[in-house]
mmCIF file of C-alpha atoms in Angstrom:
data_model
loop_
_atom_site.group_PDB
_atom_site.id
_atom_site.type_symbol
_atom_site.label_atom_id
_atom_site.label_comp_id
_atom_site.label_asym_id
_atom_site.label_seq_id
_atom_site.Cartn_x
_atom_site.Cartn_y
_atom_site.Cartn_z
ATOM 1 C CA GLU A 1 0.000 0.000 0.000
ATOM 2 C CA ASP A 2 1.297 3.455 -0.921
ATOM 3 C CA LYS A 3 2.346 5.465 2.097
ATOM 4 C CA VAL A 4 3.827 8.846 2.992
ATOM 5 C CA VAL A 5 5.261 9.470 6.452
ATOM 6 C CA GLN A 6 6.319 12.826 7.822
ATOM 7 C CA SER A 7 8.443 13.598 10.831
ATOM 8 C CA PRO A 8 8.382 15.133 13.278
ATOM 9 C CA LEU A 9 4.627 15.415 13.720
ATOM 10 C CA SER A 10 5.044 18.656 15.591
ATOM 11 C CA LEU A 11 7.821 21.071 16.313
ATOM 12 C CA VAL A 12 8.195 24.209 18.407
ATOM 13 C CA VAL A 13 11.080 26.569 17.692
ATOM 14 C CA HIS A 14 12.010 30.184 18.303
ATOM 15 C CA GLU A 15 12.273 32.899 15.703
ATOM 16 C CA GLY A 16 15.577 32.754 13.891
ATOM 17 C CA ASP A 17 15.993 28.999 14.247
ATOM 18 C CA THR A 18 16.467 26.728 11.259
ATOM 19 C CA VAL A 19 14.159 23.733 10.896
ATOM 20 C CA THR A 20 14.273 20.614 8.779
ATOM 21 C CA LEU A 21 11.104 18.684 8.060
ATOM 22 C CA ASN A 22 11.251 15.147 6.768
ATOM 23 C CA CYS A 23 9.102 13.178 4.394
ATOM 24 C CA SER A 24 9.583 9.559 3.393
ATOM 25 C CA TYR A 25 7.477 7.548 1.008
ATOM 26 C CA GLU A 26 6.731 4.094 -0.291
ATOM 27 C CA VAL A 27 4.926 4.453 -3.571
ATOM 28 C CA THR A 28 4.593 2.265 -6.605
ATOM 29 C CA ASN A 29 5.662 4.194 -9.695
ATOM 30 C CA PHE A 30 6.651 7.529 -8.239
ATOM 31 C CA ARG A 31 6.110 10.643 -10.342
ATOM 32 C CA SER A 32 6.658 13.626 -8.068
ATOM 33 C CA LEU A 33 6.648 14.857 -4.483
ATOM 34 C CA LEU A 34 4.961 18.051 -3.407
ATOM 35 C CA TRP A 35 5.193 20.246 -0.342
ATOM 36 C CA TYR A 36 2.336 22.417 0.847
ATOM 37 C CA LYS A 37 1.898 24.946 3.637
ATOM 38 C CA GLN A 38 -1.458 25.103 5.360
ATOM 39 C CA GLU A 39 -2.468 27.897 7.666
ATOM 40 C CA LYS A 40 -6.116 28.491 8.430
ATOM 41 C CA LYS A 41 -7.537 27.477 5.095
ATOM 42 C CA ALA A 42 -6.595 25.167 2.265
ATOM 43 C CA PRO A 43 -3.011 24.157 1.478
ATOM 44 C CA THR A 44 -0.869 26.482 -0.576
ATOM 45 C CA PHE A 45 1.679 25.015 -2.932
ATOM 46 C CA LEU A 46 5.368 25.322 -2.071
ATOM 47 C CA PHE A 47 7.404 22.956 -4.218
ATOM 48 C CA MET A 48 7.110 20.113 -6.670
ATOM 49 C CA LEU A 49 10.127 17.796 -6.849
ATOM 50 C CA THR A 50 10.618 15.282 -9.581
ATOM 51 C CA SER A 51 14.357 14.824 -9.940
ATOM 52 C CA SER A 52 16.720 13.608 -7.284
ATOM 53 C CA GLY A 53 19.407 15.916 -5.918
ATOM 54 C CA ILE A 54 18.157 19.181 -7.382
ATOM 55 C CA GLU A 55 17.387 21.725 -4.704
ATOM 56 C CA LYS A 56 14.408 23.971 -5.134
ATOM 57 C CA LYS A 57 14.518 27.276 -3.336
ATOM 58 C CA SER A 58 12.066 30.024 -2.562
ATOM 59 C CA GLY A 59 13.292 32.690 -0.187
ATOM 60 C CA ARG A 60 14.067 31.072 3.156
ATOM 61 C CA LEU A 61 12.521 27.766 2.128
ATOM 62 C CA SER A 62 14.291 25.040 0.219
ATOM 63 C CA SER A 63 13.622 21.426 -0.543
ATOM 64 C CA ILE A 64 15.396 18.476 -2.067
ATOM 65 C CA LEU A 65 14.427 14.985 -3.130
ATOM 66 C CA ASP A 66 16.470 11.817 -2.631
ATOM 67 C CA LYS A 67 14.980 9.059 -4.766
ATOM 68 C CA LYS A 68 17.512 6.524 -3.533
ATOM 69 C CA GLU A 69 16.421 7.072 0.059
ATOM 70 C CA LEU A 70 12.776 7.624 -0.968
ATOM 71 C CA SER A 71 12.660 10.826 0.986
ATOM 72 C CA SER A 72 12.620 14.584 0.875
ATOM 73 C CA ILE A 73 13.441 17.372 3.283
ATOM 74 C CA LEU A 74 12.037 20.862 3.596
ATOM 75 C CA ASN A 75 14.336 23.413 5.192
ATOM 76 C CA ILE A 76 13.271 26.731 6.607
ATOM 77 C CA THR A 77 16.038 29.089 7.673
ATOM 78 C CA ALA A 78 15.711 32.123 9.953
ATOM 79 C CA THR A 79 12.180 31.123 10.905
ATOM 80 C CA GLN A 80 9.548 33.768 11.561
ATOM 81 C CA THR A 81 6.240 33.566 13.419
ATOM 82 C CA GLY A 82 4.514 33.684 10.037
ATOM 83 C CA ASP A 83 6.049 30.311 9.231
ATOM 84 C CA SER A 84 3.812 28.711 11.859
ATOM 85 C CA ALA A 85 1.600 26.303 9.946
ATOM 86 C CA ILE A 86 1.033 22.676 9.060
ATOM 87 C CA TYR A 87 3.472 21.520 6.391
ATOM 88 C CA LEU A 88 2.126 18.757 4.226
ATOM 89 C CA CYS A 89 4.098 16.414 2.030
ATOM 90 C CA ALA A 90 2.290 14.575 -0.751
ATOM 91 C CA VAL A 91 3.359 12.143 -3.409
ATOM 92 C CA LEU A 92 1.860 11.872 -6.866
ATOM 93 C CA PRO A 93 2.145 8.376 -8.320
ATOM 94 C CA ALA A 94 2.576 7.897 -12.034
ATOM 95 C CA SER A 95 -0.942 6.550 -12.491
ATOM 96 C CA ASN A 96 -3.412 8.661 -14.446
ATOM 97 C CA THR A 97 -5.797 9.183 -11.560
ATOM 98 C CA GLY A 98 -3.977 12.270 -10.312
ATOM 99 C CA LYS A 99 -4.585 11.231 -6.693
ATOM 100 C CA LEU A 100 -2.174 12.700 -4.179
ATOM 101 C CA ILE A 101 -1.090 10.635 -1.204
ATOM 102 C CA PHE A 102 -0.628 12.920 1.781
ATOM 103 C CA GLY A 103 1.516 12.443 4.828
ATOM 104 C CA GLN A 104 0.205 13.242 8.297
ATOM 105 C CA GLY A 105 1.682 16.710 8.228
ATOM 106 C CA THR A 106 4.150 18.471 10.521
ATOM 107 C CA THR A 107 2.742 21.207 12.732
ATOM 108 C CA LEU A 108 5.354 23.910 13.140
ATOM 109 C CA GLN A 109 5.014 26.586 15.782
ATOM 110 C CA VAL A 110 7.492 29.454 15.736
ATOM 111 C CA LYS A 111 7.573 31.425 18.976
ATOM 112 C CA PRO A 112 8.702 35.049 19.071
ATOM 113 C CA GLY B 1 -2.818 31.219 -11.789
ATOM 114 C CA ALA B 2 -5.559 28.653 -11.531
ATOM 115 C CA VAL B 3 -8.245 29.498 -9.008
ATOM 116 C CA VAL B 4 -10.643 27.142 -7.291
ATOM 117 C CA SER B 5 -13.500 28.477 -5.213
ATOM 118 C CA GLN B 6 -15.742 26.783 -2.693
ATOM 119 C CA HIS B 7 -19.116 27.797 -1.437
ATOM 120 C CA PRO B 8 -20.091 28.213 1.288
ATOM 121 C CA SER B 9 -16.929 28.897 3.272
ATOM 122 C CA TRP B 10 -18.687 27.797 6.432
ATOM 123 C CA VAL B 11 -22.049 26.307 7.305
ATOM 124 C CA ILE B 12 -23.834 25.355 10.497
ATOM 125 C CA CYS B 13 -26.733 22.966 10.237
ATOM 126 C CA LYS B 14 -28.966 20.831 12.406
ATOM 127 C CA SER B 15 -28.505 17.119 12.716
ATOM 128 C CA GLY B 16 -30.480 15.224 10.075
ATOM 129 C CA THR B 17 -30.375 17.925 7.415
ATOM 130 C CA SER B 18 -28.444 17.802 4.157
ATOM 131 C CA VAL B 19 -25.759 20.256 3.158
ATOM 132 C CA LYS B 20 -24.431 20.940 -0.321
ATOM 133 C CA ILE B 21 -20.920 22.270 -0.918
ATOM 134 C CA GLU B 22 -19.880 23.611 -4.309
ATOM 135 C CA CYS B 23 -16.426 23.533 -5.820
ATOM 136 C CA ARG B 24 -15.718 25.600 -8.918
ATOM 137 C CA SER B 25 -12.667 26.012 -11.102
ATOM 138 C CA LEU B 26 -12.838 29.657 -12.089
ATOM 139 C CA ASP B 27 -10.366 30.044 -14.908
ATOM 140 C CA PHE B 28 -9.706 26.547 -16.184
ATOM 141 C CA GLN B 29 -11.547 23.374 -17.036
ATOM 142 C CA ALA B 30 -11.086 20.705 -14.403
ATOM 143 C CA THR B 31 -11.127 17.211 -15.776
ATOM 144 C CA THR B 32 -10.858 15.802 -12.282
ATOM 145 C CA MET B 33 -11.824 17.138 -8.880
ATOM 146 C CA PHE B 34 -10.985 15.646 -5.527
ATOM 147 C CA TRP B 35 -12.834 15.946 -2.241
ATOM 148 C CA TYR B 36 -10.966 15.799 1.064
ATOM 149 C CA ARG B 37 -11.936 16.116 4.663
ATOM 150 C CA GLN B 38 -9.654 17.274 7.408
ATOM 151 C CA PHE B 39 -10.101 17.003 11.156
ATOM 152 C CA PRO B 40 -8.301 19.436 13.484
ATOM 153 C CA LYS B 41 -4.530 18.999 13.576
ATOM 154 C CA GLN B 42 -4.710 16.168 11.058
ATOM 155 C CA SER B 43 -3.780 15.793 7.433
ATOM 156 C CA LEU B 44 -6.099 15.753 4.448
ATOM 157 C CA MET B 45 -8.001 12.535 3.941
ATOM 158 C CA LEU B 46 -9.135 11.862 0.387
ATOM 159 C CA MET B 47 -12.823 11.020 0.240
ATOM 160 C CA ALA B 48 -13.462 10.652 -3.462
ATOM 161 C CA THR B 49 -12.296 11.397 -6.974
ATOM 162 C CA SER B 50 -14.797 13.067 -9.243
ATOM 163 C CA ASN B 51 -14.542 13.006 -13.023
ATOM 164 C CA GLU B 52 -16.795 15.122 -15.178
ATOM 165 C CA GLY B 53 -19.689 13.150 -16.595
ATOM 166 C CA SER B 54 -19.041 9.947 -14.694
ATOM 167 C CA LYS B 55 -19.647 8.502 -11.257
ATOM 168 C CA ALA B 56 -17.277 9.446 -8.492
ATOM 169 C CA THR B 57 -14.772 6.944 -7.177
ATOM 170 C CA TYR B 58 -14.922 6.729 -3.407
ATOM 171 C CA GLU B 59 -12.086 5.799 -1.089
ATOM 172 C CA GLN B 60 -12.432 2.818 1.167
ATOM 173 C CA GLY B 61 -14.582 3.537 4.177
ATOM 174 C CA VAL B 62 -16.368 6.532 2.661
ATOM 175 C CA GLU B 63 -20.115 5.993 2.301
ATOM 176 C CA LYS B 64 -21.181 6.962 -1.181
ATOM 177 C CA ASP B 65 -24.841 7.227 -0.192
ATOM 178 C CA LYS B 66 -23.984 9.674 2.544
ATOM 179 C CA PHE B 67 -21.540 11.823 0.601
ATOM 180 C CA LEU B 68 -23.128 12.404 -2.790
ATOM 181 C CA ILE B 69 -20.837 13.818 -5.423
ATOM 182 C CA ASN B 70 -21.957 15.315 -8.698
ATOM 183 C CA HIS B 71 -19.554 16.600 -11.343
ATOM 184 C CA ALA B 72 -21.958 17.896 -13.947
ATOM 185 C CA SER B 73 -19.612 20.214 -15.799
ATOM 186 C CA LEU B 74 -15.915 20.822 -16.283
ATOM 187 C CA THR B 75 -16.001 23.703 -13.816
ATOM 188 C CA LEU B 76 -18.325 22.503 -11.067
ATOM 189 C CA SER B 77 -18.442 19.619 -8.639
ATOM 190 C CA THR B 78 -20.764 19.391 -5.652
ATOM 191 C CA LEU B 79 -20.562 17.387 -2.457
ATOM 192 C CA THR B 80 -23.800 16.806 -0.575
ATOM 193 C CA VAL B 81 -23.580 15.552 2.981
ATOM 194 C CA THR B 82 -26.895 13.822 3.494
ATOM 195 C CA SER B 83 -28.542 13.428 6.891
ATOM 196 C CA ALA B 84 -25.613 15.134 8.548
ATOM 197 C CA HIS B 85 -24.608 14.192 12.082
ATOM 198 C CA PRO B 86 -22.229 15.904 14.518
ATOM 199 C CA GLU B 87 -19.458 13.460 13.598
ATOM 200 C CA ASP B 88 -19.601 14.833 10.049
ATOM 201 C CA SER B 89 -18.416 18.187 11.356
ATOM 202 C CA SER B 90 -15.131 18.789 9.621
ATOM 203 C CA PHE B 91 -13.234 20.938 7.138
ATOM 204 C CA TYR B 92 -14.051 19.868 3.582
ATOM 205 C CA ILE B 93 -11.598 20.830 0.870
ATOM 206 C CA CYS B 94 -11.829 20.291 -2.858
ATOM 207 C CA SER B 95 -9.064 20.399 -5.407
ATOM 208 C CA ALA B 96 -9.068 20.402 -9.163
ATOM 209 C CA THR B 97 -6.618 19.305 -11.805
ATOM 210 C CA GLY B 98 -6.449 20.715 -15.272
ATOM 211 C CA THR B 99 -5.020 19.125 -18.345
ATOM 212 C CA GLY B 100 -1.380 20.153 -17.889
ATOM 213 C CA PRO B 101 1.424 17.561 -17.941
ATOM 214 C CA ASN B 102 2.117 17.764 -14.222
ATOM 215 C CA ASN B 103 -1.439 17.056 -13.092
ATOM 216 C CA GLU B 104 -0.987 19.856 -10.585
ATOM 217 C CA GLN B 105 -3.823 20.131 -8.087
ATOM 218 C CA PHE B 106 -5.237 23.508 -7.157
ATOM 219 C CA PHE B 107 -7.006 23.636 -3.821
ATOM 220 C CA GLY B 108 -10.151 25.477 -2.919
ATOM 221 C CA PRO B 109 -10.270 27.507 0.308
ATOM 222 C CA GLY B 110 -12.274 24.850 2.137
ATOM 223 C CA THR B 111 -15.697 24.698 3.792
ATOM 224 C CA ARG B 112 -16.065 24.416 7.551
ATOM 225 C CA LEU B 113 -19.123 22.290 8.354
ATOM 226 C CA THR B 114 -20.527 22.254 11.873
ATOM 227 C CA VAL B 115 -23.440 19.955 12.581
ATOM 228 C CA LEU B 116 -25.332 20.696 15.789
#
């Protein structure tokens, strides 16, 4: 059965800290891995990763995929209180259904 | 960018009534829409996949007679929670995929359902 596991499930840090969120997967016929940030409403897209070893960066956030280890990390440097959210990792298999398989999410709280 | 809307954004209803939630793709045609529910501090749980013009495919454990899905056009899918009970109270989110090569999903803002 296809599965996505995130760790840690929750994390509390102080402003300025750097955090690393983990996502591992077991999926038949992997196509891509996606990271989302969810605050009060629906998830907002952060990154889509398809190729191993290529870092994607957006401001203080970056992410990389390791297909050998079947995992990805999301890094946030110099955290701010506005980074407090649930971070969701999802995998898109290569089937044509388009169904995303979500991990449990990591709840990040950044304290001032 | 692609925009997906949901209506209503929140609804409170009495136990035993039915509630309809709409999901619209505003600036693209959505071949497939997905319905999720999310309980507090938990991840999104896929309920069903909805393809325009055909019956929805429900995930295991989701009652199709309770959660009626209609995808009558390429821009609109509806989820009707029939005979709602307090345990149906949740955050319902839809997403839509277009026809691009990456099958990227665009999420609606969600609907908060509270059943009294």
